[in-house]
């Protein structure tokens, strides 16, 4: 493949981006990865969109932006290195707002609202929240803590006492979105460090 490294960037002036695909039914912006790296499949014939990787022919019957990015950036054995690196460097930050009513809400609302008693609740700054999620992910992974703990009422109670505004992700978001995001970030960091090592020894 030629230099396609910028292909992930949406390009409004590209007429092809707006035409031809019969699959744009749900009104969401189209994931640009479809254009060059994945073929749409529908293995169960149930209206759910799945993908097949154009490089390794790997398949997933439920396409999401996350599992497409994760496949190419972290799992695919045949994707060209420049594309893999481009995706690793631009790995999407997990979007918390996608889940409105999670199990977490149910659990927390059943608990006494410590935040209303001891701390003035103010919305956590988005950057600060991202740092918390990253630190939480590292803690869970590096210490081998089971992901379900993140929804345990005692753990939530502990978090609320530390910072009333911080709401940890639910177990699925932690074990999928944030784990992939951190893995991508750490891979890029390690590559940079190895690059520096090489430069030092040259
Ligand atoms: Zn693949």
Coordinates of N, CA, C and O in Angstrom, one line a residue, residues 61-171:
X61 N -18.3 -9.4 14.5 CA -19.7 -9.3 14.1 C -20.4 -8.0 14.6 O -21.5 -7.7 14.2
X62 N -19.7 -7.3 15.5 CA -20.3 -6.1 16.1 C -19.3 -5.0 16.0 O -18.4 -4.9 16.8
X63 N -19.4 -4.2 14.9 CA -18.4 -3.2 14.7 C -18.6 -2.0 15.6 O -19.7 -1.5 15.8
X64 N -17.5 -1.6 16.3 CA -17.5 -0.3 17.0 C -16.2 0.4 16.6 O -15.2 -0.2 16.2
X65 N -16.2 1.7 16.8 CA -15.0 2.5 16.6 C -13.8 1.9 17.4 O -12.7 1.8 16.9
X66 N -14.2 1.6 18.7 CA -13.1 1.1 19.6 C -12.6 -0.3 19.1 O -11.3 -0.4 19.0
X67 N -13.4 -1.2 18.7 CA -12.8 -2.5 18.4 C -12.1 -2.5 17.0 O -11.2 -3.3 16.8
X68 N -12.5 -1.5 16.2 CA -11.8 -1.4 14.9 C -10.4 -0.8 15.2 O -9.4 -1.3 14.7
X69 N -10.4 0.3 16.0 CA -9.1 0.9 16.3 C -8.2 -0.1 17.1 O -7.0 -0.2 16.8
X70 N -8.8 -0.8 18.0 CA -8.0 -1.8 18.8 C -7.4 -2.9 17.9 O -6.3 -3.3 18.1
X71 N -8.2 -3.4 17.0 CA -7.7 -4.4 16.1 C -6.5 -4.0 15.4 O -5.5 -4.6 15.4
X72 N -6.6 -2.8 14.7 CA -5.5 -2.4 13.8 C -4.3 -1.9 14.7 O -3.1 -2.2 14.3
X73 N -4.6 -1.2 15.7 CA -3.4 -0.6 16.5 C -2.7 -1.7 17.4 O -1.5 -1.6 17.6
X74 N -3.5 -2.7 17.9 CA -2.9 -3.6 18.9 C -2.9 -5.0 18.5 O -2.0 -5.8 18.9
X75 N -3.9 -5.5 17.7 CA -4.0 -6.9 17.5 C -3.7 -7.5 16.2 O -3.3 -8.6 16.0
X76 N -3.9 -6.7 15.1 CA -3.7 -7.2 13.8 C -2.2 -7.5 13.5 O -1.3 -6.7 13.8
X77 N -2.0 -8.7 13.0 CA -0.6 -9.1 12.7 C -0.1 -8.7 11.3 O 1.0 -8.8 11.0
X78 N -1.1 -8.2 10.4 CA -0.7 -8.0 9.1 C -0.8 -6.5 8.6 O -0.5 -6.2 7.5
X79 N -1.3 -5.7 9.5 CA -1.5 -4.3 9.1 C -0.1 -3.7 8.9 O 0.8 -3.9 9.6
X80 N 0.0 -2.8 7.8 CA 1.3 -2.2 7.6 C 1.8 -1.3 8.8 O 0.9 -0.7 9.4
X81 N 3.1 -1.3 9.1 CA 3.6 -0.7 10.3 C 3.2 0.8 10.3 O 2.9 1.3 11.4
X82 N 3.2 1.5 9.2 CA 3.0 2.9 9.3 C 1.5 3.2 9.7 O 1.2 4.2 10.4
X83 N 0.6 2.3 9.2 CA -0.8 2.5 9.6 C -1.0 2.2 11.1 O -1.6 2.9 11.8
X84 N -0.4 1.1 11.5 CA -0.4 0.7 12.9 C 0.1 1.9 13.8 O -0.6 2.2 14.8
X85 N 1.2 2.5 13.5 CA 1.8 3.5 14.3 C 0.9 4.8 14.3 O 0.7 5.4 15.3
X86 N 0.4 5.1 13.1 CA -0.5 6.2 13.0 C -1.7 6.1 14.0 O -2.1 7.0 14.7
X87 N -2.3 4.9 14.0 CA -3.4 4.6 14.8 C -3.1 4.6 16.3 O -3.8 5.0 17.1
X88 N -1.9 4.0 16.6 CA -1.5 4.0 18.0 C -1.3 5.4 18.5 O -1.7 5.7 19.7
X89 N -0.8 6.3 17.7 CA -0.6 7.7 18.2 C -1.9 8.5 18.3 O -1.9 9.5 18.9
X90 N -2.9 8.0 17.5 CA -4.2 8.8 17.5 C -5.3 7.9 18.1 O -6.4 8.1 17.7
X91 N -4.9 7.1 19.0 CA -5.9 6.2 19.6 C -7.0 7.0 20.3 O -6.8 7.9 21.0
X92 N -8.3 6.8 19.9 CA -9.4 7.6 20.4 C -9.5 7.6 22.0 O -9.5 6.5 22.5
X93 N -9.7 8.7 22.6 CA -9.9 8.8 24.0 C -11.3 8.2 24.2 O -12.2 8.7 23.6
X94 N -11.4 7.2 25.1 CA -12.8 6.7 25.4 C -13.8 7.8 25.8 O -13.4 8.7 26.5
X95 N -14.9 7.6 25.2 CA -16.0 8.6 25.5 C -17.0 8.1 26.5 O -17.8 7.2 26.3
X96 N -16.9 8.7 27.7 CA -17.7 8.3 28.8 C -19.2 8.7 28.6 O -20.1 8.0 29.1
X97 N -19.5 9.7 27.8 CA -20.8 10.2 27.6 C -21.7 9.2 26.9 O -22.9 9.3 26.9
X98 N -21.1 8.3 26.2 CA -21.9 7.3 25.4 C -22.8 6.5 26.3 O -23.9 6.2 25.9
X99 N -22.4 6.2 27.5 CA -23.3 5.4 28.4 C -24.0 6.3 29.3 O -23.4 7.1 30.1
X100 N -25.3 6.4 29.2 CA -26.0 7.3 30.1 C -26.5 6.6 31.4 O -26.2 7.1 32.4
X101 N -27.1 5.5 31.2 CA -27.6 4.8 32.4 C -26.9 3.5 32.6 O -27.2 2.5 32.0
X102 N -25.9 3.5 33.4 CA -25.1 2.3 33.6 C -25.4 1.6 34.9 O -26.1 2.2 35.8
X103 N -24.9 0.5 35.1 CA -25.1 -0.2 36.4 C -24.5 0.6 37.5 O -25.0 0.6 38.6
X104 N -23.5 1.4 37.1 CA -22.8 2.2 38.1 C -23.8 3.2 38.7 O -23.8 3.4 39.9
X105 N -24.6 3.8 37.9 CA -25.6 4.8 38.4 C -26.5 4.1 39.4 O -26.8 4.7 40.4
X106 N -26.9 2.9 39.1 CA -27.8 2.2 40.0 C -27.2 1.9 41.3 O -27.7 2.2 42.4
X107 N -25.9 1.5 41.2 CA -25.2 1.2 42.5 C -25.0 2.4 43.3 O -25.3 2.5 44.5
X108 N -24.5 3.5 42.6 CA -24.2 4.7 43.4 C -25.5 5.3 44.0 O -25.5 5.9 45.1
X109 N -26.6 5.3 43.2 CA -27.7 5.9 43.8 C -28.3 5.2 45.0 O -29.0 5.7 45.8
X110 N -27.9 3.9 45.1 CA -28.4 3.1 46.2 C -27.6 3.4 47.5 O -28.0 3.1 48.6
X111 N -26.4 4.1 47.3 CA -25.6 4.4 48.4 C -25.9 5.8 49.0 O -26.4 6.6 48.2
X112 N -25.6 6.0 50.3 CA -25.8 7.3 50.8 C -24.9 8.3 50.0 O -23.8 7.9 49.7
X113 N -25.4 9.5 49.7 CA -24.6 10.4 48.9 C -23.7 11.2 49.8 O -24.0 12.2 50.3
X114 N -22.5 10.6 49.9 CA -21.5 11.3 50.7 C -21.2 12.6 50.2 O -20.9 13.6 50.9
X115 N -21.2 12.7 48.9 CA -20.8 14.0 48.3 C -21.7 15.2 48.7 O -21.3 16.3 48.9
X116 N -23.0 14.8 49.0 CA -23.9 15.9 49.4 C -23.7 16.3 50.8 O -24.1 17.4 51.2
X117 N -23.0 15.5 51.6 CA -22.7 15.8 53.0 C -21.4 16.5 53.2 O -21.3 17.4 54.0
X118 N -20.4 16.1 52.6 CA -19.0 16.5 53.0 C -18.4 17.4 51.9 O -17.5 18.2 52.3
X119 N -18.7 17.3 50.7 CA -18.0 18.1 49.7 C -19.0 18.8 48.8 O -20.0 18.3 48.5
X120 N -18.6 20.0 48.4 CA -19.4 20.6 47.4 C -19.0 20.0 46.1 O -17.9 19.9 45.7
X121 N -20.1 19.4 45.4 CA -19.8 18.7 44.2 C -19.7 19.6 43.1 O -20.5 20.5 42.8
X122 N -18.5 19.6 42.4 CA -18.4 20.4 41.2 C -17.9 19.5 40.1 O -17.3 18.5 40.4
X123 N -18.2 19.8 38.9 CA -17.9 18.9 37.8 C -16.4 18.8 37.7 O -15.7 19.8 37.7
X124 N -15.9 17.6 37.6 CA -14.4 17.4 37.4 C -14.0 17.9 36.1 O -14.7 17.6 35.1
X125 N -12.9 18.6 36.1 CA -12.3 19.1 34.8 C -12.1 17.9 33.9 O -11.6 16.8 34.4
X126 N -12.3 18.0 32.6 CA -12.2 16.9 31.7 C -10.8 16.3 31.7 O -10.6 15.0 31.6
X127 N -9.8 17.2 31.7 CA -8.4 16.7 31.7 C -8.1 15.9 33.0 O -7.5 14.9 33.0
X128 N -8.6 16.5 34.1 CA -8.4 15.8 35.4 C -9.1 14.4 35.4 O -8.5 13.5 35.9
X129 N -10.3 14.4 34.9 CA -11.0 13.1 34.8 C -10.3 12.1 34.0 O -10.2 10.9 34.4
X130 N -9.7 12.5 32.9 CA -8.9 11.6 32.1 C -7.7 11.1 32.8 O -7.4 9.9 32.7
X131 N -7.0 12.0 33.5 CA -5.9 11.5 34.3 C -6.3 10.5 35.3 O -5.6 9.5 35.6
X132 N -7.4 10.7 36.0 CA -7.9 9.8 37.0 C -8.2 8.4 36.3 O -7.9 7.4 36.9
X133 N -8.9 8.4 35.2 CA -9.2 7.2 34.5 C -7.9 6.4 34.1 O -7.8 5.2 34.3
X134 N -6.9 7.2 33.7 CA -5.6 6.5 33.3 C -5.0 5.9 34.5 O -4.5 4.8 34.5
X135 N -4.9 6.7 35.6 CA -4.3 6.2 36.8 C -5.0 4.9 37.4 O -4.4 4.0 37.8
X136 N -6.4 5.0 37.3 CA -7.2 3.9 37.7 C -6.9 2.6 36.9 O -6.7 1.5 37.4
X137 N -6.8 2.8 35.6 CA -6.5 1.7 34.7 C -5.1 1.1 35.0 O -5.0 -0.2 35.1
X138 N -4.1 1.9 35.2 CA -2.8 1.4 35.5 C -2.8 0.6 36.9 O -2.2 -0.4 37.0
X139 N -3.5 1.2 37.8 CA -3.7 0.5 39.1 C -4.3 -0.9 39.0 O -3.8 -1.9 39.5
X140 N -5.4 -0.9 38.3 CA -6.1 -2.2 38.1 C -5.3 -3.2 37.4 O -5.2 -4.4 37.7
X141 N -4.6 -2.8 36.3 CA -3.8 -3.7 35.5 C -2.6 -4.2 36.2 O -2.3 -5.3 36.3
X142 N -1.8 -3.2 36.7 CA -0.5 -3.5 37.2 C -0.6 -4.3 38.5 O 0.3 -5.0 38.9
X143 N -1.7 -4.1 39.3 CA -1.8 -4.8 40.5 C -2.7 -6.0 40.4 O -3.0 -6.7 41.4
X144 N -3.2 -6.3 39.2 CA -4.0 -7.5 39.0 C -5.3 -7.5 39.7 O -5.8 -8.5 40.1
X145 N -5.9 -6.3 39.8 CA -7.2 -6.2 40.5 C -8.3 -6.6 39.5 O -8.3 -6.1 38.4
X146 N -9.2 -7.5 39.9 CA -10.3 -7.9 38.9 C -11.1 -6.6 38.6 O -11.4 -5.8 39.4
X147 N -11.5 -6.6 37.3 CA -12.2 -5.4 36.8 C -13.5 -5.1 37.5 O -14.0 -4.0 37.6
X148 N -14.2 -6.2 38.0 CA -15.5 -6.0 38.6 C -15.4 -5.2 39.8 O -16.4 -4.6 40.3
X149 N -14.2 -5.2 40.4 CA -14.1 -4.4 41.7 C -14.5 -2.9 41.5 O -15.0 -2.2 42.4
X150 N -14.3 -2.4 40.2 CA -14.5 -1.0 40.0 C -16.0 -0.6 40.2 O -16.4 0.5 40.3
X151 N -16.9 -1.7 40.2 CA -18.3 -1.4 40.4 C -18.7 -1.8 41.9 O -19.9 -1.7 42.2
X152 N -17.8 -2.3 42.6 CA -18.1 -2.7 44.0 C -18.5 -1.5 44.8 O -17.8 -0.5 44.8
X153 N -19.6 -1.6 45.6 CA -20.0 -0.4 46.4 C -18.9 0.1 47.3 O -18.8 1.3 47.5
X154 N -18.1 -0.8 47.9 CA -17.0 -0.3 48.8 C -16.0 0.5 48.1 O -15.4 1.5 48.6
X155 N -15.7 0.0 46.8 CA -14.7 0.8 46.0 C -15.2 2.1 45.6 O -14.5 3.1 45.7
X156 N -16.5 2.1 45.3 CA -17.1 3.4 44.9 C -17.2 4.4 46.0 O -17.0 5.6 45.9
X157 N -17.5 3.8 47.2 CA -17.5 4.6 48.4 C -16.1 5.2 48.7 O -16.0 6.4 49.0
X158 N -15.1 4.4 48.5 CA -13.7 4.9 48.7 C -13.4 6.0 47.7 O -12.9 7.1 48.1
X159 N -13.8 5.9 46.4 CA -13.6 6.9 45.5 C -14.3 8.2 45.8 O -13.8 9.3 45.7
X160 N -15.6 8.0 46.2 CA -16.4 9.2 46.6 C -15.8 10.0 47.8 O -15.9 11.2 47.8
X161 N -15.2 9.2 48.7 CA -14.6 9.9 49.8 C -13.4 10.7 49.5 O -13.1 11.7 50.0
X162 N -12.6 10.1 48.5 CA -11.4 10.8 48.0 C -11.8 12.1 47.2 O -11.2 13.1 47.4
X163 N -12.7 11.9 46.3 CA -13.1 13.0 45.4 C -14.5 12.8 45.0 O -14.8 11.9 44.2
X164 N -15.4 13.6 45.5 CA -16.8 13.4 45.3 C -17.2 13.5 43.8 O -18.2 13.0 43.4
X165 N -16.4 14.3 43.1 CA -16.8 14.6 41.7 C -16.3 13.5 40.8 O -16.7 13.4 39.6
X166 N -15.4 12.6 41.2 CA -14.9 11.6 40.3 C -15.8 10.4 40.3 O -16.2 9.8 41.3
X167 N -16.2 10.0 39.1 CA -17.0 8.8 38.9 C -16.2 7.8 38.1 O -15.9 8.0 36.9
X168 N -15.8 6.7 38.7 CA -15.0 5.7 37.9 C -15.8 5.2 36.8 O -17.1 5.1 36.8
X169 N -15.1 4.7 35.7 CA -15.9 4.0 34.6 C -16.5 2.7 35.1 O -16.1 2.2 36.1
X170 N -17.5 2.2 34.4 CA -18.0 0.9 34.7 C -17.0 -0.2 34.2 O -16.0 0.1 33.5
X171 N -17.2 -1.4 34.6 CA -16.2 -2.4 34.4 C -15.9 -2.7 32.9 O -14.8 -2.9 32.5

